[in-house]
Amino acid sequence: MSPKSAGQAVKAGYKNIQVMLAGEPAWIKAGYSTYANYGFVCRGNNVIIDLRSPEKSAAARVPRSVNMPFASFEDTYDEIPIKAPIVLYSDNEEETIAALRILQAEGYKKISLIEGGFHGWKRVGGRLVKGPVVTDVHWQRILAEGEVSLAEFEKAMKDPNEAIILDVRTRDEVSEGKIEISQHIPLDELCKEMDQFICNIKDMQKGQKIYIHCTTGARAEMAYKELKKRGYNASYLVAEVECDGNDCSIEE
Amino acid sequence: MKKNISRLVPFLIMASFLVSGCNQDTSSTVTTVKPAITTQAEKPQGPVYKGKVVGRSNKAKQISIAVGKGKDAKTIMVSFDENTTGLEHAKKGHGAIIAYEMRDGVPFATTIKQKLAKLPQGVTVISPQDVKALIDADKDFLLVDSRPGKRYSASHLPGAVSIPVCEMQELLQNLPKHKDKLLIFYCGGPT
């Protein structure tokens, strides 16, 4: 994207142009911070963490923010879902950076800060709320296009009329166990024999919902794209699936 | 012969000042690659798929890659095995060029290369460290985030403005009046 934009700037007559090709991920890797904009803080699908004391948080805080005082942050951060985008703020820059480092070390990937922290928020006229502090994290991942929710998937595990469950793992993996009512075809075979395979599924009807799963969601997503291309009503599950016999554990 | 070519490639890439670029969703084609410099060694042999990697499964030994533009856009499943070289370039969301051959009617990846983007004439590369130094020294320049607005919104560099690549043409007036002011563009990284 950036080389293309740079090209347009060249055409527009700009003479002094550079491109940071390594991109935003490299910026973060170099240990530098990134920032959330106002709209994302207000309305984003994220977890906002107030690192200040409970007293300060009760008196005035950024809307929707959860209080996790820095002093005890190492004991509380693991309540934040690992996949959640996080926005951190405090009135102490050093503590903000230290909390950022803790999260990065634990594998959290999407972390940004409020520019200028709490004071910066106030300076730009950011809305504040007061009242008893909030300490519970509530966050739900928004499903990507083509994804089926775990709840819907679990419904189909109990009721075959809901949807056909399609398992695209390898034969080896399936030999350890599978979801009882699922249909199985390894991903590589699916591409060659899709129509034939699906026609042979009992009670298969046109437009029938098909929920695809594997062990993480990666193969399921690939299978989904293939099925969708051929006009099937498919969606895929992003979750860790592990089976022992017909006993399967599914975790988001 | 094949070995000689692969040994030459890194050198040729350096020699041609080719640098890896950012996600370019729109520039995928199924045609053979046009190398930036015309040497025999740069040309992949046989047919290639060029585009953005949608996914890779090591268990199923499959890569799914999005190729083609507009009406012709499609995703293709390519198989691979332990003899496929450059598998590390088949990373989800990254641009790749997959040279393949047909085996039993199925495309089979032989060599995978990173899709390279060329910088426009006169444009140079800057490292994150150097950008940080410019920010810390309070230098006068405009930092432009070329990613979609949503990505910018969630996490951007300090002081950056959002001009998504697709809206660049309409938003050109947002760039500084003085044409010799320093502009620095960034996006989601090399692909």
Short mmCIF file of C-alpha atoms in Angstrom, two decimals:
data_model
loop_
_atom_site.label_atom_id
_atom_site.label_comp_id
_atom_site.label_asym_id
_atom_site.label_seq_id
_atom_site.Cartn_x
_atom_site.Cartn_y
_atom_site.Cartn_z
CA MET A 1 0.00 0.00 0.00
CA SER A 2 2.63 2.54 1.00
CA PRO A 3 4.78 2.26 -2.18
CA LYS A 4 1.61 2.84 -4.21
CA SER A 5 0.71 5.93 -2.17
CA ALA A 6 4.27 7.18 -2.50
CA GLY A 7 3.97 6.75 -6.26
CA GLN A 8 0.86 8.94 -6.33
CA ALA A 9 2.65 11.59 -4.28
CA VAL A 10 5.52 11.50 -6.80
CA LYS A 11 3.02 12.07 -9.61
CA ALA A 12 1.50 14.95 -7.67
CA GLY A 13 4.92 16.60 -7.71
CA TYR A 14 6.30 15.89 -4.24
CA LYS A 15 10.06 15.68 -4.26
CA ASN A 16 11.02 14.48 -0.80
CA ILE A 17 9.40 11.12 -0.15
CA GLN A 18 10.38 8.16 1.98
CA VAL A 19 8.64 4.89 2.72
CA MET A 20 8.92 2.97 5.97
CA LEU A 21 8.62 -0.36 4.22
CA ALA A 22 9.01 -2.43 7.37
CA GLY A 23 5.60 -1.08 8.36
CA GLU A 24 3.68 -0.77 11.58
CA PRO A 25 4.55 -4.29 12.80
CA ALA A 26 8.28 -3.48 12.65
CA TRP A 27 7.65 -0.22 14.50
CA ILE A 28 6.08 -2.17 17.35
CA LYS A 29 8.83 -4.78 17.21
CA ALA A 30 11.40 -2.02 17.61
CA GLY A 31 9.78 -1.29 20.97
CA TYR A 32 7.89 1.87 19.99
CA SER A 33 4.30 2.59 20.89
CA THR A 34 1.27 3.00 18.67
CA TYR A 35 -1.88 4.94 19.42
CA ALA A 36 -5.63 4.49 19.14
CA ASN A 37 -7.70 7.30 17.72
CA TYR A 38 -10.68 8.90 19.45
CA GLY A 39 -13.33 6.87 17.64
CA PHE A 40 -11.65 3.58 18.44
CA VAL A 41 -11.42 4.46 22.13
CA CYS A 42 -15.10 5.42 22.17
CA ARG A 43 -16.62 2.69 20.04
CA GLY A 44 -14.02 0.08 19.07
CA ASN A 45 -14.41 -3.64 19.72
CA ASN A 46 -11.69 -3.48 22.34
CA VAL A 47 -10.74 -3.66 26.01
CA ILE A 48 -9.72 -0.33 27.53
CA ILE A 49 -7.52 -0.58 30.61
CA ASP A 50 -7.16 2.18 33.19
CA LEU A 51 -3.87 1.54 35.00
CA ARG A 52 -4.41 4.23 37.65
CA SER A 53 -5.63 3.66 41.20
CA PRO A 54 -9.26 2.63 41.88
CA GLU A 55 -9.85 6.02 43.54
CA LYS A 56 -8.79 7.94 40.46
CA SER A 57 -10.72 5.58 38.19
CA ALA A 58 -13.88 6.06 40.26
CA ALA A 59 -13.53 9.85 40.12
CA ALA A 60 -13.08 10.18 36.35
CA ARG A 61 -12.23 7.66 33.67
CA VAL A 62 -12.48 7.00 29.96
CA PRO A 63 -15.91 5.46 29.16
CA ARG A 64 -15.97 1.62 29.10
CA SER A 65 -12.54 1.38 30.73
CA VAL A 66 -11.73 -1.41 33.15
CA ASN A 67 -9.60 -0.62 36.20
CA MET A 68 -6.43 -2.70 36.58
CA PRO A 69 -4.07 -0.69 38.80
CA PHE A 70 -0.48 -1.02 37.67
CA ALA A 71 0.65 -2.13 41.18
CA SER A 72 -1.26 -5.40 40.78
CA PHE A 73 -1.34 -5.56 36.97
CA GLU A 74 0.74 -8.73 36.82
CA ASP A 75 -1.95 -10.55 38.77
CA THR A 76 -4.89 -9.25 36.81
CA TYR A 77 -3.91 -8.92 33.14
CA ASP A 78 -4.70 -12.53 32.30
CA GLU A 79 -8.41 -11.72 32.48
CA ILE A 80 -7.96 -9.93 29.17
CA PRO A 81 -8.72 -12.31 26.27
CA ILE A 82 -5.53 -12.92 24.31
CA LYS A 83 -7.13 -11.94 20.98
CA ALA A 84 -8.70 -8.72 22.21
CA PRO A 85 -7.42 -5.38 20.93
CA ILE A 86 -6.31 -3.48 24.04
CA VAL A 87 -6.06 0.25 24.69
CA LEU A 88 -3.92 1.18 27.71
CA TYR A 89 -3.84 4.46 29.57
CA SER A 90 -2.63 5.93 32.82
CA ASP A 91 -1.40 9.26 34.14
CA ASN A 92 2.04 7.72 34.49
CA GLU A 93 3.87 7.15 31.22
CA GLU A 94 6.49 4.81 32.65
CA GLU A 95 3.85 2.51 34.11
CA THR A 96 1.94 2.52 30.83
CA ILE A 97 5.03 1.40 28.94
CA ALA A 98 5.82 -1.21 31.60
CA ALA A 99 2.28 -2.63 31.34
CA LEU A 100 2.61 -2.63 27.54
CA ARG A 101 5.82 -4.66 27.83
CA ILE A 102 4.19 -7.18 30.18
CA LEU A 103 1.36 -7.75 27.72
CA GLN A 104 3.71 -8.00 24.74
CA ALA A 105 5.83 -10.56 26.57
CA GLU A 106 2.69 -12.59 27.26
CA GLY A 107 1.80 -12.71 23.57
CA TYR A 108 -0.84 -9.99 23.32
CA LYS A 109 -0.58 -8.58 19.82
CA LYS A 110 -2.99 -5.68 19.41
CA ILE A 111 -2.10 -3.08 21.99
CA SER A 112 -2.28 0.65 21.54
CA LEU A 113 -2.15 3.64 23.88
CA ILE A 114 -4.11 6.82 24.28
CA GLU A 115 -1.88 9.64 23.14
CA GLY A 116 -0.79 11.60 26.21
CA GLY A 117 -2.50 9.09 28.51
CA PHE A 118 -5.29 10.26 30.80
CA HIS A 119 -4.18 13.90 30.57
CA GLY A 120 -3.94 13.69 26.80
CA TRP A 121 -7.52 12.37 26.69
CA LYS A 122 -8.71 15.26 28.85
CA ARG A 123 -6.77 17.75 26.74
CA VAL A 124 -8.58 16.77 23.55
CA GLY A 125 -11.90 17.04 25.37
CA GLY A 126 -12.42 13.29 25.66
CA ARG A 127 -15.59 12.24 27.44
CA LEU A 128 -15.18 11.07 31.06
CA VAL A 129 -17.43 9.01 33.29
CA LYS A 130 -17.39 8.50 37.07
CA GLY A 131 -18.84 6.02 39.55
CA PRO A 132 -17.90 2.67 41.07
CA VAL A 133 -14.90 1.19 39.28
CA VAL A 134 -15.35 -1.60 36.76
CA THR A 135 -12.97 -4.54 37.17
CA ASP A 136 -14.58 -7.21 34.98
CA VAL A 137 -13.53 -7.56 31.38
CA HIS A 138 -16.33 -8.17 28.90
CA TRP A 139 -15.21 -8.73 25.37
CA GLN A 140 -16.63 -10.72 22.47
CA ARG A 141 -14.74 -11.22 19.28
CA ILE A 142 -16.65 -9.95 16.26
CA LEU A 143 -16.89 -12.74 13.73
CA ALA A 144 -15.15 -12.31 10.39
CA GLU A 145 -17.03 -12.91 7.15
CA GLY A 146 -17.86 -16.57 6.81
CA GLU A 147 -17.26 -17.45 10.45
CA VAL A 148 -19.81 -19.36 12.49
CA SER A 149 -20.08 -18.58 16.20
CA LEU A 150 -19.20 -21.27 18.70
CA ALA A 151 -22.77 -21.14 20.04
CA GLU A 152 -24.25 -21.85 16.59
CA PHE A 153 -21.70 -24.58 15.99
CA GLU A 154 -22.52 -26.25 19.28
CA LYS A 155 -26.21 -26.17 18.44
CA ALA A 156 -25.46 -28.06 15.23
CA MET A 157 -23.43 -30.62 17.19
CA LYS A 158 -26.61 -31.54 19.06
CA ASP A 159 -29.11 -31.12 16.27
CA PRO A 160 -28.19 -32.47 12.82
CA ASN A 161 -31.06 -30.49 11.29
CA GLU A 162 -29.27 -27.24 12.10
CA ALA A 163 -26.33 -27.79 9.79
CA ILE A 164 -23.95 -30.37 8.42
CA ILE A 165 -20.66 -30.37 10.31
CA LEU A 166 -17.72 -30.90 8.00
CA ASP A 167 -14.39 -32.01 9.46
CA VAL A 168 -11.44 -31.25 7.12
CA ARG A 169 -8.62 -32.63 9.27
CA THR A 170 -6.34 -35.45 8.10
CA ARG A 171 -7.23 -39.12 8.48
CA ASP A 172 -4.54 -39.44 11.17
CA GLU A 173 -6.09 -36.73 13.25
CA VAL A 174 -9.59 -38.15 12.81
CA SER A 175 -8.42 -41.59 13.92
CA GLU A 176 -7.99 -40.09 17.42
CA GLY A 177 -11.61 -39.08 17.45
CA LYS A 178 -14.16 -36.79 15.87
CA ILE A 179 -17.43 -35.03 16.50
CA GLU A 180 -19.92 -37.85 16.31
CA ILE A 181 -22.27 -36.50 13.69
CA SER A 182 -19.62 -34.79 11.55
CA GLN A 183 -18.78 -35.69 7.95
CA HIS A 184 -15.09 -36.06 7.24
CA ILE A 185 -12.97 -35.33 4.21
CA PRO A 186 -9.33 -34.17 4.37
CA LEU A 187 -8.84 -30.66 3.01
CA ASP A 188 -6.65 -31.74 0.07
CA GLU A 189 -9.25 -34.28 -1.09
CA LEU A 190 -12.10 -31.83 -0.67
CA CYS A 191 -10.84 -29.70 -3.53
CA LYS A 192 -10.81 -32.59 -5.94
CA GLU A 193 -14.02 -34.32 -4.96
CA MET A 194 -16.13 -31.60 -3.41
CA ASP A 195 -19.35 -31.92 -5.37
CA GLN A 196 -19.33 -35.68 -5.36
CA PHE A 197 -18.59 -35.81 -1.65
CA ILE A 198 -21.27 -33.34 -0.71
CA CYS A 199 -23.89 -34.99 -2.94
CA ASN A 200 -23.32 -38.23 -1.11
CA ILE A 201 -24.05 -36.77 2.31
CA LYS A 202 -27.35 -38.14 3.53
CA ASP A 203 -30.19 -35.62 3.75
CA MET A 204 -28.13 -33.04 1.93
CA GLN A 205 -30.35 -30.37 0.46
CA LYS A 206 -29.65 -27.36 -1.65
CA GLY A 207 -28.75 -24.37 0.51
CA GLN A 208 -28.13 -26.61 3.52
CA LYS A 209 -25.86 -24.93 6.06
CA ILE A 210 -22.41 -26.46 6.31
CA TYR A 211 -20.18 -25.68 9.31
CA ILE A 212 -16.53 -26.51 8.72
CA HIS A 213 -13.97 -27.15 11.42
CA CYS A 214 -10.36 -28.36 11.80
CA THR A 215 -8.06 -27.98 14.83
CA THR A 216 -7.66 -24.19 14.80
CA GLY A 217 -9.69 -22.77 11.96
CA ALA A 218 -6.92 -22.28 9.38
CA ARG A 219 -7.85 -25.22 7.19
CA ALA A 220 -11.53 -24.66 7.83
CA GLU A 221 -11.19 -21.14 6.44
CA MET A 222 -9.48 -22.44 3.31
CA ALA A 223 -12.18 -25.08 2.86
CA TYR A 224 -14.84 -22.41 3.39
CA LYS A 225 -13.44 -20.32 0.55
CA GLU A 226 -13.51 -23.32 -1.79
CA LEU A 227 -17.06 -24.30 -0.84
CA LYS A 228 -18.31 -20.74 -1.13
CA LYS A 229 -16.74 -20.47 -4.57
CA ARG A 230 -18.91 -23.38 -5.67
CA GLY A 231 -22.02 -21.82 -4.21
CA TYR A 232 -22.42 -23.81 -1.01
CA ASN A 233 -23.89 -22.23 2.12
CA ALA A 234 -20.78 -22.80 4.21
CA SER A 235 -19.20 -21.12 7.22
CA TYR A 236 -16.19 -22.01 9.36
CA LEU A 237 -15.29 -22.25 13.02
CA VAL A 238 -12.25 -20.47 14.48
CA ALA A 239 -11.57 -22.46 17.64
CA GLU A 240 -9.26 -25.11 19.04
CA VAL A 241 -10.91 -28.48 18.52
CA GLU A 242 -9.52 -31.57 20.22
CA CYS A 243 -11.19 -34.94 20.17
CA ASP A 244 -10.72 -38.10 22.16
CA GLY A 245 -13.18 -40.60 20.72
CA ASN A 246 -16.46 -38.75 20.38
CA ASP A 247 -15.58 -36.49 23.28
CA CYS A 248 -14.48 -33.20 21.79
CA SER A 249 -13.33 -30.09 23.58
CA ILE A 250 -13.80 -26.83 21.72
CA GLU A 251 -12.24 -23.63 22.95
CA GLU A 252 -12.20 -20.19 21.40
CA MET B 1 21.37 -25.41 -12.96
CA LYS B 2 18.46 -24.81 -10.62
CA LYS B 3 20.85 -24.39 -7.72
CA ASN B 4 22.89 -21.83 -9.57
CA ILE B 5 19.81 -19.79 -10.22
CA SER B 6 18.67 -19.79 -6.62
CA ARG B 7 22.14 -18.71 -5.53
CA LEU B 8 22.03 -15.85 -7.99
CA VAL B 9 18.64 -14.60 -6.98
CA PRO B 10 19.50 -12.80 -3.72
CA PHE B 11 22.31 -10.99 -5.50
CA LEU B 12 20.09 -9.98 -8.38
CA ILE B 13 17.45 -8.75 -6.01
CA MET B 14 19.96 -6.54 -4.26
CA ALA B 15 21.46 -5.44 -7.50
CA SER B 16 18.12 -4.30 -8.82
CA PHE B 17 17.34 -2.37 -5.64
CA LEU B 18 14.15 -4.27 -5.37
CA VAL B 19 12.64 -3.97 -1.96
CA SER B 20 9.80 -5.80 -0.38
CA GLY B 21 6.63 -3.79 -0.30
CA CYS B 22 3.31 -3.80 1.44
CA ASN B 23 0.11 -5.70 0.97
CA GLN B 24 -1.19 -4.94 -2.44
CA ASP B 25 -4.62 -6.49 -2.58
CA THR B 26 -5.34 -5.22 -6.02
CA SER B 27 -2.25 -6.11 -7.94
CA SER B 28 -2.56 -9.85 -8.20
CA THR B 29 -2.33 -11.51 -11.56
CA VAL B 30 -2.15 -15.04 -12.81
CA THR B 31 0.14 -14.16 -15.65
CA THR B 32 3.82 -14.84 -15.64
CA VAL B 33 5.92 -12.49 -13.59
CA LYS B 34 7.52 -9.49 -15.19
CA PRO B 35 10.86 -9.13 -13.47
CA ALA B 36 12.07 -5.62 -12.75
CA ILE B 37 15.26 -6.38 -14.59
CA THR B 38 15.42 -8.71 -17.49
CA THR B 39 17.80 -11.51 -16.82
CA GLN B 40 17.21 -15.16 -17.47
CA ALA B 41 17.81 -16.10 -13.87
CA GLU B 42 15.03 -13.86 -12.55
CA LYS B 43 12.33 -15.48 -14.60
CA PRO B 44 10.57 -18.29 -12.82
CA GLN B 45 10.27 -21.37 -14.96
CA GLY B 46 6.83 -22.51 -15.93
CA PRO B 47 3.50 -21.16 -14.76
CA VAL B 48 3.08 -19.13 -11.56
CA TYR B 49 0.33 -17.92 -9.29
CA LYS B 50 0.91 -14.45 -8.04
CA GLY B 51 -1.13 -12.88 -5.28
CA LYS B 52 -1.88 -12.77 -1.61
CA VAL B 53 -1.66 -15.90 0.51
CA VAL B 54 -5.04 -16.60 2.09
CA GLY B 55 -3.88 -19.47 4.24
CA ARG B 56 -1.43 -22.31 4.59
CA SER B 57 -1.91 -25.62 6.30
CA ASN B 58 1.17 -27.66 7.10
CA LYS B 59 -0.96 -30.62 8.08
CA ALA B 60 -2.91 -30.78 4.84
CA LYS B 61 0.10 -29.43 2.87
CA GLN B 62 -2.03 -26.86 1.11
CA ILE B 63 -1.64 -23.19 0.34
CA SER B 64 -4.59 -21.08 -0.63
CA ILE B 65 -3.73 -17.99 -2.66
CA ALA B 66 -5.93 -15.17 -3.98
CA VAL B 67 -5.13 -14.37 -7.60
CA GLY B 68 -6.57 -12.21 -10.33
CA LYS B 69 -8.25 -8.84 -10.34
CA GLY B 70 -11.87 -7.80 -10.16
CA LYS B 71 -14.11 -10.22 -12.06
CA ASP B 72 -11.30 -12.73 -12.47
CA ALA B 73 -10.39 -12.75 -8.78
CA LYS B 74 -10.38 -16.22 -7.28
CA THR B 75 -8.66 -18.29 -4.66
CA ILE B 76 -6.65 -21.30 -5.71
CA MET B 77 -5.52 -24.25 -3.65
CA VAL B 78 -1.95 -25.34 -4.31
CA SER B 79 -0.38 -28.46 -2.80
CA PHE B 80 3.18 -28.57 -1.51
CA ASP B 81 5.61 -31.11 -0.12
CA GLU B 82 9.07 -31.26 1.47
CA ASN B 83 10.68 -30.49 -1.89
CA THR B 84 8.85 -27.18 -2.25
CA THR B 85 11.34 -24.39 -1.69
CA GLY B 86 10.68 -21.00 -0.10
CA LEU B 87 7.75 -22.22 1.99
CA GLU B 88 8.52 -19.49 4.54
CA HIS B 89 7.24 -16.95 2.00
CA ALA B 90 3.77 -18.53 2.00
CA LYS B 91 2.60 -16.53 4.99
CA LYS B 92 -1.03 -15.63 5.50
CA GLY B 93 -1.73 -12.12 4.24
CA HIS B 94 1.62 -11.81 2.47
CA GLY B 95 2.20 -11.50 -1.24
CA ALA B 96 3.79 -14.52 -2.88
CA ILE B 97 4.70 -15.87 -6.27
CA ILE B 98 4.18 -19.60 -6.45
CA ALA B 99 5.77 -21.48 -9.33
CA TYR B 100 3.85 -24.70 -9.84
CA GLU B 101 3.43 -27.76 -11.99
CA MET B 102 0.34 -29.89 -12.55
CA ARG B 103 0.39 -33.33 -10.97
CA ASP B 104 -2.71 -35.51 -11.44
CA GLY B 105 -4.65 -32.41 -12.39
CA VAL B 106 -3.72 -30.57 -9.21
CA PRO B 107 -1.33 -27.61 -9.01
CA PHE B 108 1.78 -28.45 -7.02
CA ALA B 109 4.07 -25.71 -5.73
CA THR B 110 7.72 -26.07 -6.69
CA THR B 111 9.18 -22.73 -5.64
CA ILE B 112 7.65 -19.95 -3.58
CA LYS B 113 9.03 -16.45 -3.63
CA GLN B 114 8.15 -13.28 -1.84
CA LYS B 115 6.21 -10.89 -4.01
CA LEU B 116 8.38 -7.86 -4.36
CA ALA B 117 7.27 -4.30 -4.71
CA LYS B 118 9.33 -1.69 -6.44
CA LEU B 119 9.58 1.81 -5.06
CA PRO B 120 8.84 4.68 -7.40
CA GLN B 121 11.82 6.55 -8.81
CA GLY B 122 13.41 8.93 -6.31
CA VAL B 123 11.64 7.41 -3.30
CA THR B 124 13.87 5.96 -0.58
CA VAL B 125 13.40 3.58 2.32
CA ILE B 126 13.50 4.71 5.95
CA SER B 127 13.77 2.46 9.03
CA PRO B 128 11.46 2.63 12.05
CA GLN B 129 14.46 3.80 14.09
CA ASP B 130 15.07 6.75 11.78
CA VAL B 131 11.38 7.69 11.78
CA LYS B 132 11.46 7.60 15.60
CA ALA B 133 14.51 9.86 15.60
CA LEU B 134 12.72 12.38 13.34
CA ILE B 135 9.69 12.37 15.65
CA ASP B 136 11.82 12.78 18.78
CA ALA B 137 13.77 15.62 17.17
CA ASP B 138 10.44 17.30 16.32
CA LYS B 139 11.37 17.51 12.65
CA ASP B 140 8.91 19.00 10.20
CA PHE B 141 7.48 16.19 8.10
CA LEU B 142 4.18 14.48 7.38
CA LEU B 143 3.74 10.86 8.40
CA VAL B 144 1.05 9.11 6.35
CA ASP B 145 -0.61 5.81 7.24
CA SER B 146 -1.70 4.16 3.97
CA ARG B 147 -3.67 1.33 5.56
CA PRO B 148 -7.47 1.17 5.66
CA GLY B 149 -8.98 3.65 8.13
CA LYS B 150 -10.02 0.92 10.54
CA ARG B 151 -6.45 -0.27 11.01
CA TYR B 152 -5.22 3.28 11.53
CA SER B 153 -7.94 3.90 14.05
CA ALA B 154 -6.96 0.94 16.22
CA SER B 155 -3.22 1.49 16.19
CA HIS B 156 -1.08 4.08 14.44
CA LEU B 157 2.28 5.75 14.79
CA PRO B 158 2.40 8.97 16.84
CA GLY B 159 1.44 12.00 14.78
CA ALA B 160 0.49 9.98 11.69
CA VAL B 161 -2.44 11.01 9.50
CA SER B 162 -4.70 8.49 7.79
CA ILE B 163 -4.81 8.51 4.01
CA PRO B 164 -5.84 5.00 2.92
CA VAL B 165 -4.22 4.07 -0.37
CA CYS B 166 -7.62 3.76 -2.07
CA GLU B 167 -8.54 7.33 -1.14
CA MET B 168 -5.16 8.82 -1.92
CA GLN B 169 -6.33 10.44 -5.16
CA GLU B 170 -9.25 12.26 -3.51
CA LEU B 171 -7.21 13.23 -0.47
CA LEU B 172 -4.17 14.60 -2.28
CA GLN B 173 -5.23 18.10 -1.22
CA ASN B 174 -4.61 17.05 2.39
CA LEU B 175 -0.91 16.82 1.64
CA PRO B 176 1.24 19.87 2.38
CA LYS B 177 1.31 22.75 -0.13
CA HIS B 178 5.10 22.76 -0.35
CA LYS B 179 6.18 20.02 -2.68
CA ASP B 180 9.60 19.69 -1.09
CA LYS B 181 8.31 18.93 2.39
CA LEU B 182 9.29 15.48 3.60
CA LEU B 183 6.50 12.88 3.34
CA ILE B 184 6.89 9.47 4.96
CA PHE B 185 4.47 6.68 4.08
CA TYR B 186 3.96 3.41 5.94
CA CYS B 187 1.51 0.53 5.98
CA GLY B 188 1.18 -2.99 7.33
CA GLY B 189 4.69 -4.09 6.50
CA PRO B 190 6.46 -6.21 3.92
CA THR B 191 4.50 -9.00 2.39
#
